[in-house]
Amino acid sequence: MTAGVRATARIVARADGRGATSLPVLAGEGPLAPRRTRASGDEARVLLVGAMSGPLGRDHFTVEAEVGSGALLHLGSAAATLALPGQAKGEARYDVRLRVAAGGELRWLPEQLISAGGSELCVSSRVDLAPGARLVFREEQVLGRAGEEPGRLTSRLTVRLDGRPLLDQEVACGPGAPRGWDGPAVLAGHRALGQLLVVRPEFDAAPVAPRILGECAALTPLAGPAVLVTAVAPDARRLRRLLDEALRDMG
């Protein structure tokens, strides 16, 4: 059986002692090319640039980022990630591994993941936070291109704070997913789904109240200094608008 592409991108952010954030490690290979871009204040900003198509069948991509104490990293992508079937049959994998130290802040804000028809992709995101770490984590998934049925997409997000579980959830969509994924209790016919996780130490003293955000989104406080916004929408544009409005409302 044909093996797919294996590629890893690694980013390490550190406070430089002069009020800014340095990037002592900024490395990628194959289709994962991290590039530093212009930023302001104490923030370092990095975009992941897709140097080739993928992930395709049996590819395995990994993104690793570590943020030290006092550092602020904004990590995004230059374009949407498109999961495609490729010539090699079998499931592709996309792993995200993020670590944030006490006093560090990570803003994980990539563009959408699009599950094209015939593709098979498993996404695994794991975030480890120290007490006092700050996080904004946005995840957006679009099922199929215009007029196209989706591929099979499984996505799991696991977040631990001080070694304890803060959030652990999985969603599966498309052919081969458990029955009901497209039913009224899950996506209700929508083709864009997303979530926004915000972790801030001040939420311990001033918890955010749960609330409904329009017809297709909700904000839920977690058992810790964190809130989770979940949303579905007919398309990527409206999903982004829902999540952006929720983030702005939190200040």
PDB file of C-alpha atoms in Angstrom:
ATOM      1  CA  MET A   1       0.000   0.000   0.000  1.00  0.00           C
ATOM      2  CA  THR A   2       1.390   3.401  -0.952  1.00  0.00           C
ATOM      3  CA  ALA A   3       2.627   5.470   1.990  1.00  0.00           C
ATOM      4  CA  GLY A   4       1.570   9.104   2.230  1.00  0.00           C
ATOM      5  CA  VAL A   5       3.588  12.217   3.001  1.00  0.00           C
ATOM      6  CA  ARG A   6       4.882  12.727   6.560  1.00  0.00           C
ATOM      7  CA  ALA A   7       5.505  16.340   7.554  1.00  0.00           C
ATOM      8  CA  THR A   8       5.940  18.299  10.797  1.00  0.00           C
ATOM      9  CA  ALA A   9       6.004  22.022  11.556  1.00  0.00           C
ATOM     10  CA  ARG A  10       7.409  23.185  14.899  1.00  0.00           C
ATOM     11  CA  ILE A  11       7.158  26.643  16.436  1.00  0.00           C
ATOM     12  CA  VAL A  12       8.573  27.779  19.799  1.00  0.00           C
ATOM     13  CA  ALA A  13       7.765  31.258  21.138  1.00  0.00           C
ATOM     14  CA  ARG A  14       9.681  32.894  24.009  1.00  0.00           C
ATOM     15  CA  ALA A  15       9.548  36.296  25.704  1.00  0.00           C
ATOM     16  CA  ASP A  16      12.709  38.132  24.631  1.00  0.00           C
ATOM     17  CA  GLY A  17      13.045  40.222  27.799  1.00  0.00           C
ATOM     18  CA  ARG A  18      12.478  43.480  25.895  1.00  0.00           C
ATOM     19  CA  GLY A  19       8.685  43.392  25.721  1.00  0.00           C
ATOM     20  CA  ALA A  20       8.399  41.305  22.557  1.00  0.00           C
ATOM     21  CA  THR A  21       8.177  37.642  21.573  1.00  0.00           C
ATOM     22  CA  SER A  22      11.003  35.816  19.814  1.00  0.00           C
ATOM     23  CA  LEU A  23      10.775  32.627  17.767  1.00  0.00           C
ATOM     24  CA  PRO A  24      13.893  30.538  18.503  1.00  0.00           C
ATOM     25  CA  VAL A  25      12.341  27.624  16.608  1.00  0.00           C
ATOM     26  CA  LEU A  26      10.406  28.106  13.366  1.00  0.00           C
ATOM     27  CA  ALA A  27      10.762  25.008  11.237  1.00  0.00           C
ATOM     28  CA  GLY A  28       8.654  23.103   8.729  1.00  0.00           C
ATOM     29  CA  GLU A  29       8.985  20.443   6.097  1.00  0.00           C
ATOM     30  CA  GLY A  30       7.192  19.339   2.956  1.00  0.00           C
ATOM     31  CA  PRO A  31       3.724  20.878   2.773  1.00  0.00           C
ATOM     32  CA  LEU A  32       3.991  22.706   6.126  1.00  0.00           C
ATOM     33  CA  ALA A  33       5.879  25.991   5.826  1.00  0.00           C
ATOM     34  CA  PRO A  34       5.607  28.354   8.838  1.00  0.00           C
ATOM     35  CA  ARG A  35       6.356  31.996   8.046  1.00  0.00           C
ATOM     36  CA  ARG A  36       6.708  34.890  10.453  1.00  0.00           C
ATOM     37  CA  THR A  37       4.634  37.922   9.467  1.00  0.00           C
ATOM     38  CA  ARG A  38       4.384  41.516  10.649  1.00  0.00           C
ATOM     39  CA  ALA A  39       2.932  41.928  14.144  1.00  0.00           C
ATOM     40  CA  SER A  40       2.546  44.704  16.701  1.00  0.00           C
ATOM     41  CA  GLY A  41       3.284  45.056  20.395  1.00  0.00           C
ATOM     42  CA  ASP A  42       4.552  41.978  22.225  1.00  0.00           C
ATOM     43  CA  GLU A  43       2.951  39.515  19.807  1.00  0.00           C
ATOM     44  CA  ALA A  44       4.682  37.196  17.356  1.00  0.00           C
ATOM     45  CA  ARG A  45       2.556  36.240  14.366  1.00  0.00           C
ATOM     46  CA  VAL A  46       3.097  33.098  12.284  1.00  0.00           C
ATOM     47  CA  LEU A  47       1.212  31.826   9.237  1.00  0.00           C
ATOM     48  CA  LEU A  48       1.285  28.234   8.054  1.00  0.00           C
ATOM     49  CA  VAL A  49       1.663  28.269   4.288  1.00  0.00           C
ATOM     50  CA  GLY A  50       0.644  25.176   2.323  1.00  0.00           C
ATOM     51  CA  ALA A  51       3.612  24.375   0.078  1.00  0.00           C
ATOM     52  CA  MET A  52       1.705  21.555  -1.655  1.00  0.00           C
ATOM     53  CA  SER A  53      -1.785  20.020  -1.751  1.00  0.00           C
ATOM     54  CA  GLY A  54      -3.032  17.998   1.171  1.00  0.00           C
ATOM     55  CA  PRO A  55      -3.639  16.235   3.329  1.00  0.00           C
ATOM     56  CA  LEU A  56      -4.287  13.457   0.831  1.00  0.00           C
ATOM     57  CA  GLY A  57      -4.971   9.772   1.512  1.00  0.00           C
ATOM     58  CA  ARG A  58      -2.510   8.314   4.077  1.00  0.00           C
ATOM     59  CA  ASP A  59      -0.694  11.635   4.618  1.00  0.00           C
ATOM     60  CA  HIS A  60       0.246  12.467   8.207  1.00  0.00           C
ATOM     61  CA  PHE A  61       0.757  16.151   9.064  1.00  0.00           C
ATOM     62  CA  THR A  62       1.729  17.416  12.524  1.00  0.00           C
ATOM     63  CA  VAL A  63       1.887  20.974  13.877  1.00  0.00           C
ATOM     64  CA  GLU A  64       3.637  21.507  17.216  1.00  0.00           C
ATOM     65  CA  ALA A  65       3.719  24.865  19.003  1.00  0.00           C
ATOM     66  CA  GLU A  66       5.103  25.788  22.417  1.00  0.00           C
ATOM     67  CA  VAL A  67       4.576  29.171  24.071  1.00  0.00           C
ATOM     68  CA  GLY A  68       6.753  30.163  27.007  1.00  0.00           C
ATOM     69  CA  SER A  69       5.946  32.367  29.985  1.00  0.00           C
ATOM     70  CA  GLY A  70       5.326  35.971  28.973  1.00  0.00           C
ATOM     71  CA  ALA A  71       5.222  35.169  25.256  1.00  0.00           C
ATOM     72  CA  LEU A  72       2.253  35.835  22.963  1.00  0.00           C
ATOM     73  CA  LEU A  73       1.898  33.820  19.760  1.00  0.00           C
ATOM     74  CA  HIS A  74      -0.758  34.310  17.079  1.00  0.00           C
ATOM     75  CA  LEU A  75      -0.748  31.240  14.846  1.00  0.00           C
ATOM     76  CA  GLY A  76      -2.873  31.120  11.713  1.00  0.00           C
ATOM     77  CA  SER A  77      -2.818  29.842   8.147  1.00  0.00           C
ATOM     78  CA  ALA A  78      -2.522  31.570   4.795  1.00  0.00           C
ATOM     79  CA  ALA A  79      -5.466  29.665   3.286  1.00  0.00           C
ATOM     80  CA  ALA A  80      -8.007  26.975   4.029  1.00  0.00           C
ATOM     81  CA  THR A  81      -6.822  23.384   4.455  1.00  0.00           C
ATOM     82  CA  LEU A  82      -8.378  21.098   1.845  1.00  0.00           C
ATOM     83  CA  ALA A  83      -8.614  17.374   2.619  1.00  0.00           C
ATOM     84  CA  LEU A  84      -8.607  15.434  -0.666  1.00  0.00           C
ATOM     85  CA  PRO A  85      -8.885  11.734  -1.518  1.00  0.00           C
ATOM     86  CA  GLY A  86      -5.578  11.400  -3.399  1.00  0.00           C
ATOM     87  CA  GLN A  87      -4.271   8.274  -5.163  1.00  0.00           C
ATOM     88  CA  ALA A  88      -3.296   6.382  -2.001  1.00  0.00           C
ATOM     89  CA  LYS A  89      -6.338   4.801  -0.379  1.00  0.00           C
ATOM     90  CA  GLY A  90      -6.715   5.176   3.360  1.00  0.00           C
ATOM     91  CA  GLU A  91      -7.214   7.731   6.089  1.00  0.00           C
ATOM     92  CA  ALA A  92      -5.073  10.862   6.379  1.00  0.00           C
ATOM     93  CA  ARG A  93      -4.131  12.337   9.762  1.00  0.00           C
ATOM     94  CA  TYR A  94      -3.634  15.903  10.929  1.00  0.00           C
ATOM     95  CA  ASP A  95      -2.288  16.257  14.481  1.00  0.00           C
ATOM     96  CA  VAL A  96      -2.049  19.539  16.391  1.00  0.00           C
ATOM     97  CA  ARG A  97       0.009  19.613  19.607  1.00  0.00           C
ATOM     98  CA  LEU A  98       0.017  22.881  21.575  1.00  0.00           C
ATOM     99  CA  ARG A  99       1.625  23.761  24.931  1.00  0.00           C
ATOM    100  CA  VAL A 100       1.311  27.073  26.787  1.00  0.00           C
ATOM    101  CA  ALA A 101       3.254  27.947  29.950  1.00  0.00           C
ATOM    102  CA  ALA A 102       2.003  30.050  32.858  1.00  0.00           C
ATOM    103  CA  GLY A 103       1.758  33.667  31.744  1.00  0.00           C
ATOM    104  CA  GLY A 104       1.932  32.718  28.074  1.00  0.00           C
ATOM    105  CA  GLU A 105      -0.808  33.264  25.497  1.00  0.00           C
ATOM    106  CA  LEU A 106      -1.629  31.402  22.290  1.00  0.00           C
ATOM    107  CA  ARG A 107      -4.146  32.457  19.699  1.00  0.00           C
ATOM    108  CA  TRP A 108      -4.775  29.514  17.358  1.00  0.00           C
ATOM    109  CA  LEU A 109      -6.794  31.003  14.487  1.00  0.00           C
ATOM    110  CA  PRO A 110      -6.292  29.033  11.258  1.00  0.00           C
ATOM    111  CA  GLU A 111      -8.562  29.194   8.242  1.00  0.00           C
ATOM    112  CA  GLN A 112     -11.232  26.557   7.656  1.00  0.00           C
ATOM    113  CA  LEU A 113     -10.687  22.855   7.091  1.00  0.00           C
ATOM    114  CA  ILE A 114     -12.659  21.680   4.040  1.00  0.00           C
ATOM    115  CA  SER A 115     -13.579  17.989   3.797  1.00  0.00           C
ATOM    116  CA  ALA A 116     -13.800  17.319   0.057  1.00  0.00           C
ATOM    117  CA  GLY A 117     -15.877  14.468  -1.321  1.00  0.00           C
ATOM    118  CA  GLY A 118     -14.096  11.108  -1.167  1.00  0.00           C
ATOM    119  CA  SER A 119     -11.532  12.200   1.418  1.00  0.00           C
ATOM    120  CA  GLU A 120     -10.916  10.499   4.766  1.00  0.00           C
ATOM    121  CA  LEU A 121      -9.324  12.630   7.472  1.00  0.00           C
ATOM    122  CA  CYS A 122      -8.803  12.270  11.211  1.00  0.00           C
ATOM    123  CA  VAL A 123      -7.890  15.460  13.065  1.00  0.00           C
ATOM    124  CA  SER A 124      -6.502  15.243  16.594  1.00  0.00           C
ATOM    125  CA  SER A 125      -5.874  18.458  18.548  1.00  0.00           C
ATOM    126  CA  ARG A 126      -4.306  18.314  22.005  1.00  0.00           C
ATOM    127  CA  VAL A 127      -3.663  21.408  24.118  1.00  0.00           C
ATOM    128  CA  ASP A 128      -1.753  21.402  27.422  1.00  0.00           C
ATOM    129  CA  LEU A 129      -2.069  24.547  29.531  1.00  0.00           C
ATOM    130  CA  ALA A 130      -0.231  25.505  32.707  1.00  0.00           C
ATOM    131  CA  PRO A 131      -2.149  27.440  35.399  1.00  0.00           C
ATOM    132  CA  GLY A 132      -2.305  31.074  34.353  1.00  0.00           C
ATOM    133  CA  ALA A 133      -2.001  30.330  30.625  1.00  0.00           C
ATOM    134  CA  ARG A 134      -4.282  32.066  28.144  1.00  0.00           C
ATOM    135  CA  LEU A 135      -5.766  30.531  25.005  1.00  0.00           C
ATOM    136  CA  VAL A 136      -8.003  31.384  22.072  1.00  0.00           C
ATOM    137  CA  PHE A 137      -8.602  28.270  19.968  1.00  0.00           C
ATOM    138  CA  ARG A 138     -10.822  28.419  16.891  1.00  0.00           C
ATOM    139  CA  GLU A 139     -11.755  25.380  14.840  1.00  0.00           C
ATOM    140  CA  GLU A 140     -13.909  25.568  11.689  1.00  0.00           C
ATOM    141  CA  GLN A 141     -14.866  22.686   9.426  1.00  0.00           C
ATOM    142  CA  VAL A 142     -16.724  22.797   6.109  1.00  0.00           C
ATOM    143  CA  LEU A 143     -18.301  19.596   4.814  1.00  0.00           C
ATOM    144  CA  GLY A 144     -17.785  19.449   1.069  1.00  0.00           C
ATOM    145  CA  ARG A 145     -17.106  22.100  -1.532  1.00  0.00           C
ATOM    146  CA  ALA A 146     -19.974  23.870  -3.307  1.00  0.00           C
ATOM    147  CA  GLY A 147     -22.516  21.316  -4.489  1.00  0.00           C
ATOM    148  CA  GLU A 148     -20.399  18.399  -3.246  1.00  0.00           C
ATOM    149  CA  GLU A 149     -21.031  15.703  -0.677  1.00  0.00           C
ATOM    150  CA  PRO A 150     -18.500  15.697   2.190  1.00  0.00           C
ATOM    151  CA  GLY A 151     -15.716  13.246   2.822  1.00  0.00           C
ATOM    152  CA  ARG A 152     -15.413  11.377   6.106  1.00  0.00           C
ATOM    153  CA  LEU A 153     -14.124  13.659   8.843  1.00  0.00           C
ATOM    154  CA  THR A 154     -13.368  12.764  12.451  1.00  0.00           C
ATOM    155  CA  SER A 155     -12.107  15.496  14.761  1.00  0.00           C
ATOM    156  CA  ARG A 156     -11.161  15.262  18.433  1.00  0.00           C
ATOM    157  CA  LEU A 157     -10.164  18.169  20.686  1.00  0.00           C
ATOM    158  CA  THR A 158      -8.560  17.456  24.065  1.00  0.00           C
ATOM    159  CA  VAL A 159      -7.557  20.287  26.415  1.00  0.00           C
ATOM    160  CA  ARG A 160      -5.849  19.827  29.769  1.00  0.00           C
ATOM    161  CA  LEU A 161      -5.257  22.553  32.350  1.00  0.00           C
ATOM    162  CA  ASP A 162      -2.617  21.848  34.994  1.00  0.00           C
ATOM    163  CA  GLY A 163      -2.746  18.197  33.962  1.00  0.00           C
ATOM    164  CA  ARG A 164      -6.516  17.921  34.481  1.00  0.00           C
ATOM    165  CA  PRO A 165      -9.122  17.539  31.716  1.00  0.00           C
ATOM    166  CA  LEU A 166     -10.803  20.802  30.749  1.00  0.00           C
ATOM    167  CA  LEU A 167     -12.444  19.653  27.496  1.00  0.00           C
ATOM    168  CA  ASP A 168     -12.493  16.374  25.592  1.00  0.00           C
ATOM    169  CA  GLN A 169     -14.900  15.976  22.705  1.00  0.00           C
ATOM    170  CA  GLU A 170     -15.097  14.314  19.319  1.00  0.00           C
ATOM    171  CA  VAL A 171     -17.252  14.793  16.249  1.00  0.00           C
ATOM    172  CA  ALA A 172     -17.598  12.514  13.232  1.00  0.00           C
ATOM    173  CA  CYS A 173     -19.292  13.508   9.979  1.00  0.00           C
ATOM    174  CA  GLY A 174     -19.751  12.174   6.478  1.00  0.00           C
ATOM    175  CA  PRO A 175     -19.838   8.636   5.045  1.00  0.00           C
ATOM    176  CA  GLY A 176     -19.141   6.029   7.687  1.00  0.00           C
ATOM    177  CA  ALA A 177     -19.906   8.342  10.630  1.00  0.00           C
ATOM    178  CA  PRO A 178     -22.467   7.194  13.218  1.00  0.00           C
ATOM    179  CA  ARG A 179     -26.033   7.618  12.018  1.00  0.00           C
ATOM    180  CA  GLY A 180     -27.671  10.912  12.887  1.00  0.00           C
ATOM    181  CA  TRP A 181     -24.661  13.171  12.344  1.00  0.00           C
ATOM    182  CA  ASP A 182     -26.693  15.205   9.856  1.00  0.00           C
ATOM    183  CA  GLY A 183     -29.959  14.968  11.791  1.00  0.00           C
ATOM    184  CA  PRO A 184     -31.809  17.638  13.795  1.00  0.00           C
ATOM    185  CA  ALA A 185     -29.922  16.848  17.027  1.00  0.00           C
ATOM    186  CA  VAL A 186     -26.489  17.437  15.474  1.00  0.00           C
ATOM    187  CA  LEU A 187     -25.980  19.480  12.282  1.00  0.00           C
ATOM    188  CA  ALA A 188     -29.603  19.747  11.126  1.00  0.00           C
ATOM    189  CA  GLY A 189     -28.552  19.920   7.490  1.00  0.00           C
ATOM    190  CA  HIS A 190     -25.879  22.585   7.977  1.00  0.00           C
ATOM    191  CA  ARG A 191     -22.523  22.134   6.266  1.00  0.00           C
ATOM    192  CA  ALA A 192     -20.252  24.341   8.395  1.00  0.00           C
ATOM    193  CA  LEU A 193     -19.504  23.669  12.067  1.00  0.00           C
ATOM    194  CA  GLY A 194     -17.097  25.266  14.455  1.00  0.00           C
ATOM    195  CA  GLN A 195     -16.086  25.976  17.988  1.00  0.00           C
ATOM    196  CA  LEU A 196     -14.249  28.688  19.848  1.00  0.00           C
ATOM    197  CA  LEU A 197     -12.532  27.902  23.148  1.00  0.00           C
ATOM    198  CA  VAL A 198     -11.341  30.829  25.277  1.00  0.00           C
ATOM    199  CA  VAL A 199      -9.295  30.255  28.431  1.00  0.00           C
ATOM    200  CA  ARG A 200      -8.539  33.252  30.658  1.00  0.00           C
ATOM    201  CA  PRO A 201      -7.495  33.215  34.340  1.00  0.00           C
ATOM    202  CA  GLU A 202      -9.898  36.082  35.106  1.00  0.00           C
ATOM    203  CA  PHE A 203     -12.872  33.843  34.307  1.00  0.00           C
ATOM    204  CA  ASP A 204     -12.306  32.203  37.708  1.00  0.00           C
ATOM    205  CA  ALA A 205     -13.237  35.442  39.508  1.00  0.00           C
ATOM    206  CA  ALA A 206     -15.790  36.622  36.940  1.00  0.00           C
ATOM    207  CA  PRO A 207     -17.423  33.615  35.256  1.00  0.00           C
ATOM    208  CA  VAL A 208     -19.201  34.129  31.948  1.00  0.00           C
ATOM    209  CA  ALA A 209     -22.897  33.223  31.985  1.00  0.00           C
ATOM    210  CA  PRO A 210     -24.212  30.680  29.466  1.00  0.00           C
ATOM    211  CA  ARG A 211     -26.312  32.082  26.654  1.00  0.00           C
ATOM    212  CA  ILE A 212     -27.758  31.351  23.243  1.00  0.00           C
ATOM    213  CA  LEU A 213     -26.100  33.212  20.370  1.00  0.00           C
ATOM    214  CA  GLY A 214     -28.795  33.386  17.720  1.00  0.00           C
ATOM    215  CA  GLU A 215     -30.472  30.266  16.372  1.00  0.00           C
ATOM    216  CA  CYS A 216     -27.402  28.120  15.726  1.00  0.00           C
ATOM    217  CA  ALA A 217     -24.771  28.939  18.345  1.00  0.00           C
ATOM    218  CA  ALA A 218     -24.371  28.751  22.105  1.00  0.00           C
ATOM    219  CA  LEU A 219     -21.847  29.853  24.712  1.00  0.00           C
ATOM    220  CA  THR A 220     -21.162  27.416  27.543  1.00  0.00           C
ATOM    221  CA  PRO A 221     -18.899  28.015  30.567  1.00  0.00           C
ATOM    222  CA  LEU A 222     -16.667  25.050  31.404  1.00  0.00           C
ATOM    223  CA  ALA A 223     -15.548  23.702  34.771  1.00  0.00           C
ATOM    224  CA  GLY A 224     -12.515  25.963  34.847  1.00  0.00           C
ATOM    225  CA  PRO A 225     -11.535  29.444  33.638  1.00  0.00           C
ATOM    226  CA  ALA A 226     -12.876  28.784  30.148  1.00  0.00           C
ATOM    227  CA  VAL A 227     -15.873  29.171  27.858  1.00  0.00           C
ATOM    228  CA  LEU A 228     -16.788  27.194  24.756  1.00  0.00           C
ATOM    229  CA  VAL A 229     -18.767  28.580  21.833  1.00  0.00           C
ATOM    230  CA  THR A 230     -20.216  25.997  19.450  1.00  0.00           C
ATOM    231  CA  ALA A 231     -21.938  26.905  16.206  1.00  0.00           C
ATOM    232  CA  VAL A 232     -23.289  25.522  12.947  1.00  0.00           C
ATOM    233  CA  ALA A 233     -24.073  27.502   9.814  1.00  0.00           C
ATOM    234  CA  PRO A 234     -25.024  26.996   6.173  1.00  0.00           C
ATOM    235  CA  ASP A 235     -21.589  28.133   4.969  1.00  0.00           C
ATOM    236  CA  ALA A 236     -18.100  29.160   6.094  1.00  0.00           C
ATOM    237  CA  ARG A 237     -18.745  32.905   5.879  1.00  0.00           C
ATOM    238  CA  ARG A 238     -21.676  32.852   8.274  1.00  0.00           C
ATOM    239  CA  LEU A 239     -19.867  30.487  10.634  1.00  0.00           C
ATOM    240  CA  ARG A 240     -16.884  32.856  10.852  1.00  0.00           C
ATOM    241  CA  ARG A 241     -19.194  35.775  11.541  1.00  0.00           C
ATOM    242  CA  LEU A 242     -20.835  33.924  14.450  1.00  0.00           C
ATOM    243  CA  LEU A 243     -17.505  33.028  16.050  1.00  0.00           C
ATOM    244  CA  ASP A 244     -15.978  36.469  15.503  1.00  0.00           C
ATOM    245  CA  GLU A 245     -18.977  38.156  17.112  1.00  0.00           C
ATOM    246  CA  ALA A 246     -18.757  35.829  20.111  1.00  0.00           C
ATOM    247  CA  LEU A 247     -15.063  36.625  20.586  1.00  0.00           C
ATOM    248  CA  ARG A 248     -15.661  40.377  20.323  1.00  0.00           C
ATOM    249  CA  ASP A 249     -18.433  40.167  22.917  1.00  0.00           C
ATOM    250  CA  MET A 250     -16.001  38.615  25.402  1.00  0.00           C
ATOM    251  CA  GLY A 251     -13.734  41.659  25.034  1.00  0.00           C
TER     252      GLY A 251
END
